[in-house]
mmCIF file of C-alpha atoms in Angstrom:
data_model
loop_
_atom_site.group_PDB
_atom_site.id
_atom_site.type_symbol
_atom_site.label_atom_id
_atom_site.label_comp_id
_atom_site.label_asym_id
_atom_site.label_seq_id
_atom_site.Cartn_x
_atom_site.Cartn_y
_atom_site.Cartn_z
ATOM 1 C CA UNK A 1 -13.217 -39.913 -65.859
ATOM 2 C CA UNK A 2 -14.647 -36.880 -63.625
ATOM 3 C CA UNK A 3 -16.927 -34.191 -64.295
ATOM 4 C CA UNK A 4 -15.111 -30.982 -63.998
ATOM 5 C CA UNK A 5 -15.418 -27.342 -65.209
ATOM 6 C CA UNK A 6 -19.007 -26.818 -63.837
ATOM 7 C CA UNK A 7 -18.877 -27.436 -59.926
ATOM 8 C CA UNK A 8 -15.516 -28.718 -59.219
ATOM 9 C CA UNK A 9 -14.437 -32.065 -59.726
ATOM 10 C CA UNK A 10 -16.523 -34.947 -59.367
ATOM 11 C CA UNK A 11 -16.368 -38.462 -60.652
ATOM 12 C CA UNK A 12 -19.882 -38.655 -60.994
ATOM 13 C CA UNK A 13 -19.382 -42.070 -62.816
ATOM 14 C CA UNK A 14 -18.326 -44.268 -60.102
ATOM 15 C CA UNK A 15 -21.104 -42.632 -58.239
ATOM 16 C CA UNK A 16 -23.919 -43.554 -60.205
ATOM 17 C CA UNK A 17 -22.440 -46.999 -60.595
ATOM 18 C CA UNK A 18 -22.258 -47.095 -56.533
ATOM 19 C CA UNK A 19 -25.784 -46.300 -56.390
ATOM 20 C CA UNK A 20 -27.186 -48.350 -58.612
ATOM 21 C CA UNK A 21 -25.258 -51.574 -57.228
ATOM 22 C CA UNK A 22 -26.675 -50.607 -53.873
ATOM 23 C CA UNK A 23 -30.296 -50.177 -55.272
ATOM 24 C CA UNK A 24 -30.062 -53.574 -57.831
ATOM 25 C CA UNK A 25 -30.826 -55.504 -55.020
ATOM 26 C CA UNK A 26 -33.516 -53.455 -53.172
ATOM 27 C CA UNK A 27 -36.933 -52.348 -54.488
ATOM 28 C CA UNK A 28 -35.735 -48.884 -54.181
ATOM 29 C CA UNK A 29 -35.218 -46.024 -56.759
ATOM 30 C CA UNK A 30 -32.461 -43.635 -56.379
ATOM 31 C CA UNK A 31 -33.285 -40.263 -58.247
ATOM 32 C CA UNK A 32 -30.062 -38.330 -59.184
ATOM 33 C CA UNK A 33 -30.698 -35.040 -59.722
ATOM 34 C CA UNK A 34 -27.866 -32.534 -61.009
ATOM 35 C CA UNK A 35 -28.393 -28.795 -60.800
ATOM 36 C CA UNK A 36 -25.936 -26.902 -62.491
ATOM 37 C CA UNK A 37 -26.010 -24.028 -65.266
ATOM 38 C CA UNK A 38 -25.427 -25.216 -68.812
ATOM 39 C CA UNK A 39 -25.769 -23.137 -72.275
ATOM 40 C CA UNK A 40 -29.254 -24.313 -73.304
ATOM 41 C CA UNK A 41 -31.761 -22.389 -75.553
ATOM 42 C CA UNK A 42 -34.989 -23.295 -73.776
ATOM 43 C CA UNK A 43 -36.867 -25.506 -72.626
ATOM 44 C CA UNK A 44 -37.190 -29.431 -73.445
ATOM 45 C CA UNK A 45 -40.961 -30.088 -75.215
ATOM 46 C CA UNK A 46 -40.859 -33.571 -73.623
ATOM 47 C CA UNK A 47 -40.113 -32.427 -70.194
ATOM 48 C CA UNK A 48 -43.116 -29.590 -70.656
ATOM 49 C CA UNK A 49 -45.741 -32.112 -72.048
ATOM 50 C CA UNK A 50 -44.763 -34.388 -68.995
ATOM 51 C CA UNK A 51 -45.692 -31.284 -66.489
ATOM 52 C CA UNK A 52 -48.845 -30.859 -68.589
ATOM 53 C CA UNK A 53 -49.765 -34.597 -67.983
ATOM 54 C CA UNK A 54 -49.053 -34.517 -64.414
ATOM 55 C CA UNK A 55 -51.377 -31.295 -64.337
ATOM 56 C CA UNK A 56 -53.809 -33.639 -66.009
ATOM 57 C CA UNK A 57 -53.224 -36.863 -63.462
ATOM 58 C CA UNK A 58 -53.534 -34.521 -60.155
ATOM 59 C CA UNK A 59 -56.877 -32.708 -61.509
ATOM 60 C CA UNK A 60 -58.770 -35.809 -62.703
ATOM 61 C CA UNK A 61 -57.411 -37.584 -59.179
ATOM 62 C CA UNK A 62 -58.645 -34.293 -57.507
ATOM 63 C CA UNK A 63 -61.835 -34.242 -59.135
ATOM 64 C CA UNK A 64 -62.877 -38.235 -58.417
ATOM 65 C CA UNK A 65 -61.507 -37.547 -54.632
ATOM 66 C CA UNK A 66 -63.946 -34.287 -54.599
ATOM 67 C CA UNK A 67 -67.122 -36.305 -55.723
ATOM 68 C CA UNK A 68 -66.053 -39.555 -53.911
ATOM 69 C CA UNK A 69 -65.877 -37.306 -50.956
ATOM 70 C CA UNK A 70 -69.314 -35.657 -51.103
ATOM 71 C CA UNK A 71 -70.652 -38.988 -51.950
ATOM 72 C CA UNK A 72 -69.365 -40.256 -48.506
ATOM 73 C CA UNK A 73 -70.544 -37.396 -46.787
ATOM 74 C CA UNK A 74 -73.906 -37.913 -47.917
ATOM 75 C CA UNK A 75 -73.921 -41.162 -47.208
ATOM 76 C CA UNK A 76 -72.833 -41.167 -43.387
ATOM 77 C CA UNK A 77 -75.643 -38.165 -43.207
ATOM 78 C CA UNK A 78 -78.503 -40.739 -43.974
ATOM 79 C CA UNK A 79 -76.538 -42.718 -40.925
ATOM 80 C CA UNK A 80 -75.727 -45.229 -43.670
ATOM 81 C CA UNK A 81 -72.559 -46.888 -44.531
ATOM 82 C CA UNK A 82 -71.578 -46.320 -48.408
ATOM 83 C CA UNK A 83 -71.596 -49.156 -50.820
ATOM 84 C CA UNK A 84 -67.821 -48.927 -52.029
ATOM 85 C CA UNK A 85 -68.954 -49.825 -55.254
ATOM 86 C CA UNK A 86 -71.059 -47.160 -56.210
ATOM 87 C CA UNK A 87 -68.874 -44.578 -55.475
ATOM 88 C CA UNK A 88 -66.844 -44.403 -58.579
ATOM 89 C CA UNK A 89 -69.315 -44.352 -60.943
ATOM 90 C CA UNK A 90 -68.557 -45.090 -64.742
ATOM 91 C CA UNK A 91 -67.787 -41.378 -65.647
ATOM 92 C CA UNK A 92 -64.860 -41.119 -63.115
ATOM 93 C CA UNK A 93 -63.858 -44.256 -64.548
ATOM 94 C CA UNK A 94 -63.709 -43.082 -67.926
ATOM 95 C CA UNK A 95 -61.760 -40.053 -66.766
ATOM 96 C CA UNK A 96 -58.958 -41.691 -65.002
ATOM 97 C CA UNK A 97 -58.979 -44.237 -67.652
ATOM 98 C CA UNK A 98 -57.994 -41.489 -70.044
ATOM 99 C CA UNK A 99 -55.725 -40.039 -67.532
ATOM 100 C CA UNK A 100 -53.904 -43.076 -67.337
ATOM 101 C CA UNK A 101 -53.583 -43.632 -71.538
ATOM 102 C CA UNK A 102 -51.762 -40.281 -71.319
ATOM 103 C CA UNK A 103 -48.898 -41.530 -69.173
ATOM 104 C CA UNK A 104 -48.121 -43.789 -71.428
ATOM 105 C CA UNK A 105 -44.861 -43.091 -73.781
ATOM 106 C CA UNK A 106 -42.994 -44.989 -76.381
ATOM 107 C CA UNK A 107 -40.053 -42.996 -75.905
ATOM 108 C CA UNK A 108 -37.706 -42.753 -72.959
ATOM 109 C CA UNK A 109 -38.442 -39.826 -70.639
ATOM 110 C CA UNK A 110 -35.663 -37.324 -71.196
ATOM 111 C CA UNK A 111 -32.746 -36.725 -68.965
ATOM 112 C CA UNK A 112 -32.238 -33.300 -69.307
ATOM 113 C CA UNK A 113 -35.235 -30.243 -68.641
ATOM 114 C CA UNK A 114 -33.605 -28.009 -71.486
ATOM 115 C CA UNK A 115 -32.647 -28.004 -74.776
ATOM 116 C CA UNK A 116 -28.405 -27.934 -74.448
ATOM 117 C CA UNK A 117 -26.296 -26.057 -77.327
ATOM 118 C CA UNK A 118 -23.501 -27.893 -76.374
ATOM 119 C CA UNK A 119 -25.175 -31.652 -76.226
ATOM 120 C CA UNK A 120 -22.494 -33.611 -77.517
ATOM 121 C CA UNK A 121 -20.005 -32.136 -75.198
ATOM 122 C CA UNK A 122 -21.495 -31.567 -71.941
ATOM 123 C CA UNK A 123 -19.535 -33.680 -69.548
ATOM 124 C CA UNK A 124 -22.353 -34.773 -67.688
ATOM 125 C CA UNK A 125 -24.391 -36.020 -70.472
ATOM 126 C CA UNK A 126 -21.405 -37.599 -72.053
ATOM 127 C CA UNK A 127 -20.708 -39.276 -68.846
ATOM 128 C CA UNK A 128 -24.224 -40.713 -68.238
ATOM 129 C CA UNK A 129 -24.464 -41.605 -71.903
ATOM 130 C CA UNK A 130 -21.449 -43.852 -71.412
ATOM 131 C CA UNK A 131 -22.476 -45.373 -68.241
ATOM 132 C CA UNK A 132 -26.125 -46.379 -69.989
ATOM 133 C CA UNK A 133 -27.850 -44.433 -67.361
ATOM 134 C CA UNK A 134 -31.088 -44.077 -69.573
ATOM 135 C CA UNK A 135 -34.180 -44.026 -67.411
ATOM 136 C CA UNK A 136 -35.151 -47.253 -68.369
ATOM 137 C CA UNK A 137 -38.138 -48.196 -66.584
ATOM 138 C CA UNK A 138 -36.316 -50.655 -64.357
ATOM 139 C CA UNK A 139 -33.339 -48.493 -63.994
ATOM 140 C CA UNK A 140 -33.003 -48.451 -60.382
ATOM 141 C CA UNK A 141 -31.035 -44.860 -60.547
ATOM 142 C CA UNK A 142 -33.138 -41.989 -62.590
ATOM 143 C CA UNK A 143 -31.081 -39.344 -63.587
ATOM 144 C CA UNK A 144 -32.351 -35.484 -64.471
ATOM 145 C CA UNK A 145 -30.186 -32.747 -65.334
ATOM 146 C CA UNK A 146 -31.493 -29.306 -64.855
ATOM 147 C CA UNK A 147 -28.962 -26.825 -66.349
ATOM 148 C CA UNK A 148 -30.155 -23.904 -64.514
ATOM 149 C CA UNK A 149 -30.298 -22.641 -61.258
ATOM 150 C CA UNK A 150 -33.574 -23.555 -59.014
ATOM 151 C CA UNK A 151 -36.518 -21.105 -58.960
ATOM 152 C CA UNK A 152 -40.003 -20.788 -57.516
ATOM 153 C CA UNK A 153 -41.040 -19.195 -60.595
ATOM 154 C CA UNK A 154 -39.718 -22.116 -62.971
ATOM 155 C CA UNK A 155 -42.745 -23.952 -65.106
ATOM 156 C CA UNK A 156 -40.780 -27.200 -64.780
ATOM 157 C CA UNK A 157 -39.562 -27.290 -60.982
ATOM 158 C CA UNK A 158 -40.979 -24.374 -59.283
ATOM 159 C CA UNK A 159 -39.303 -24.418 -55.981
ATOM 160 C CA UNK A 160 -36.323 -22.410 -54.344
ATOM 161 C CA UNK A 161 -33.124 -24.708 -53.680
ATOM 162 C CA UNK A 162 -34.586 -24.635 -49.900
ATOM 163 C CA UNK A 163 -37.518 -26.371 -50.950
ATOM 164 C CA UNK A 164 -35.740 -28.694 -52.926
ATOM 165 C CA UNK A 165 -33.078 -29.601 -50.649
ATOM 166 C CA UNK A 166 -35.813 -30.478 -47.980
ATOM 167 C CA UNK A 167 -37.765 -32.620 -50.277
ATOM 168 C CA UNK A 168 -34.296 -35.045 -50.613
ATOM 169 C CA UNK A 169 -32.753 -37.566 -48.420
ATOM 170 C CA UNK A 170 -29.551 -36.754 -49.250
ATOM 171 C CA UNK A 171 -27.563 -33.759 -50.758
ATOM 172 C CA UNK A 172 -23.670 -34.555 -52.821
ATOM 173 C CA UNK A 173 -21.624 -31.910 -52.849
ATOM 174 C CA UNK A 174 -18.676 -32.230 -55.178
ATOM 175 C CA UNK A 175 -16.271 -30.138 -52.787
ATOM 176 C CA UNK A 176 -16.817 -27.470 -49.522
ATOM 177 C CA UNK A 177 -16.399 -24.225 -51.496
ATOM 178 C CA UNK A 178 -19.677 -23.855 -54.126
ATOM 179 C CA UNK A 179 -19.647 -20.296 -55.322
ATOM 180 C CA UNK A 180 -23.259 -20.922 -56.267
ATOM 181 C CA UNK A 181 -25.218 -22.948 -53.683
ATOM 182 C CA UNK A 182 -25.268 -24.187 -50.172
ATOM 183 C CA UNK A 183 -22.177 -25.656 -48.502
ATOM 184 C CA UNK A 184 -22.703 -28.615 -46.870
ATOM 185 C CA UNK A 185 -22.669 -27.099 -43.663
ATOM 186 C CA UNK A 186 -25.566 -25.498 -44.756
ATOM 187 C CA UNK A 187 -27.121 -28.387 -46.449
ATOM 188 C CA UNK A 188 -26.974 -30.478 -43.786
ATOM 189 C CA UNK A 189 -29.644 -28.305 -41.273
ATOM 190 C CA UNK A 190 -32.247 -29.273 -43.782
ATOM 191 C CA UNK A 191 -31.227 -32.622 -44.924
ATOM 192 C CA UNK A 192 -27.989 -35.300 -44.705
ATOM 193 C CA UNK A 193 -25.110 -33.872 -46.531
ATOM 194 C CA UNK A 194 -21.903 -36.021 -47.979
ATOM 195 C CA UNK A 195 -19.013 -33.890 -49.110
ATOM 196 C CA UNK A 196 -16.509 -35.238 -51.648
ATOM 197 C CA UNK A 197 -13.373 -33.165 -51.964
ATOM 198 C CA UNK A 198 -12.070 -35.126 -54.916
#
């Protein structure tokens, strides 16, 4: 069964099950993202408090690396080599230590940014649902739906679909005509495109 009704047709179940085949045997992680507007009603509290924790991971890691730094500096000053061990001390231990305890989840992380009205009959959710596609932490294909169109002024993914499509390896479009986006044409002078006229 095919997705269709959002960006054309595309059977995005034998996809996912092609990718994660290919990646069950590798160490690698295939990250499937689909951008496409949905009726939601805002956004997901999950998906915010996991932007708020990687706020909290890149400050504490920015705040060891700025001390750790100045303690090297000062070190190759007094023309001496630093003892590695003294240069986390047991404060900056403490802080990435807590940094660390609030990665940790007992729930799955979500699959979808937003909040959907129409949960139990989005295709795409219903499809991934019945493939199992659940983020597990040894899933080796992560899925995220983001049910709106890319932004730079987004909380949750603030970059334009330039920026986007130039931080990916590889860009699926479901046919050549996308009122809404790039063609692959397009696509394909910032990163590898594959169309699928299905």
């Amino acid at each position: 069964m095919g997705i269709s009704g959002k960006s054309g047709d595309i059977d995005a179940e034998k996809k996912m099950k092609l990718a994660e085949a290919k990646v069950q045997q590798s160490r690698m992680t295939v990250i499937a993202f689909f951008i496409m507007p949905a009726r939601t009603n805002n956004f997901n509290v999950e998906t915010l408090k996991g932007q708020a924790v990687r706020k909290q991971l890149w400050d504490t890691a920015n705040g060891v690396k700025e001390k750790f730094g100045r303690k090297l500096y000062e070190s190759l000053l007094l023309g001496k080599l630093p003892e590695v061990n003294k240069m986390i001390d047991q404060e900056d231990l403490v802080m990435m230590k807590r940094a660390l305890l609030s990665t940790q989840r007992h729930t799955l992380p979500p699959i979808c940014t937003h909040n959907m009205l129409d949960d139990s009959t989005d295709p795409i959710l219903n499809t991934i649902r019945r493939i199992g596609l659940f983020n597990h932490p040894n899933d080796r294909v992560k899925v995220i739906f983001h049910p709106e169109f890319l932004s730079s002024t987004s909380p949750l993914l603030p970059l334009d679909y330039e920026e986007f499509v130039r931080g990916c390896h590889l860009g699926v479009f479901p046919s050549y005509y996308e009122p809404w986006g790039y063609t692959p044409g397009e696509c394909s002078d910032i990163c590898s495109a594959l169309q699928l006229d299905l």
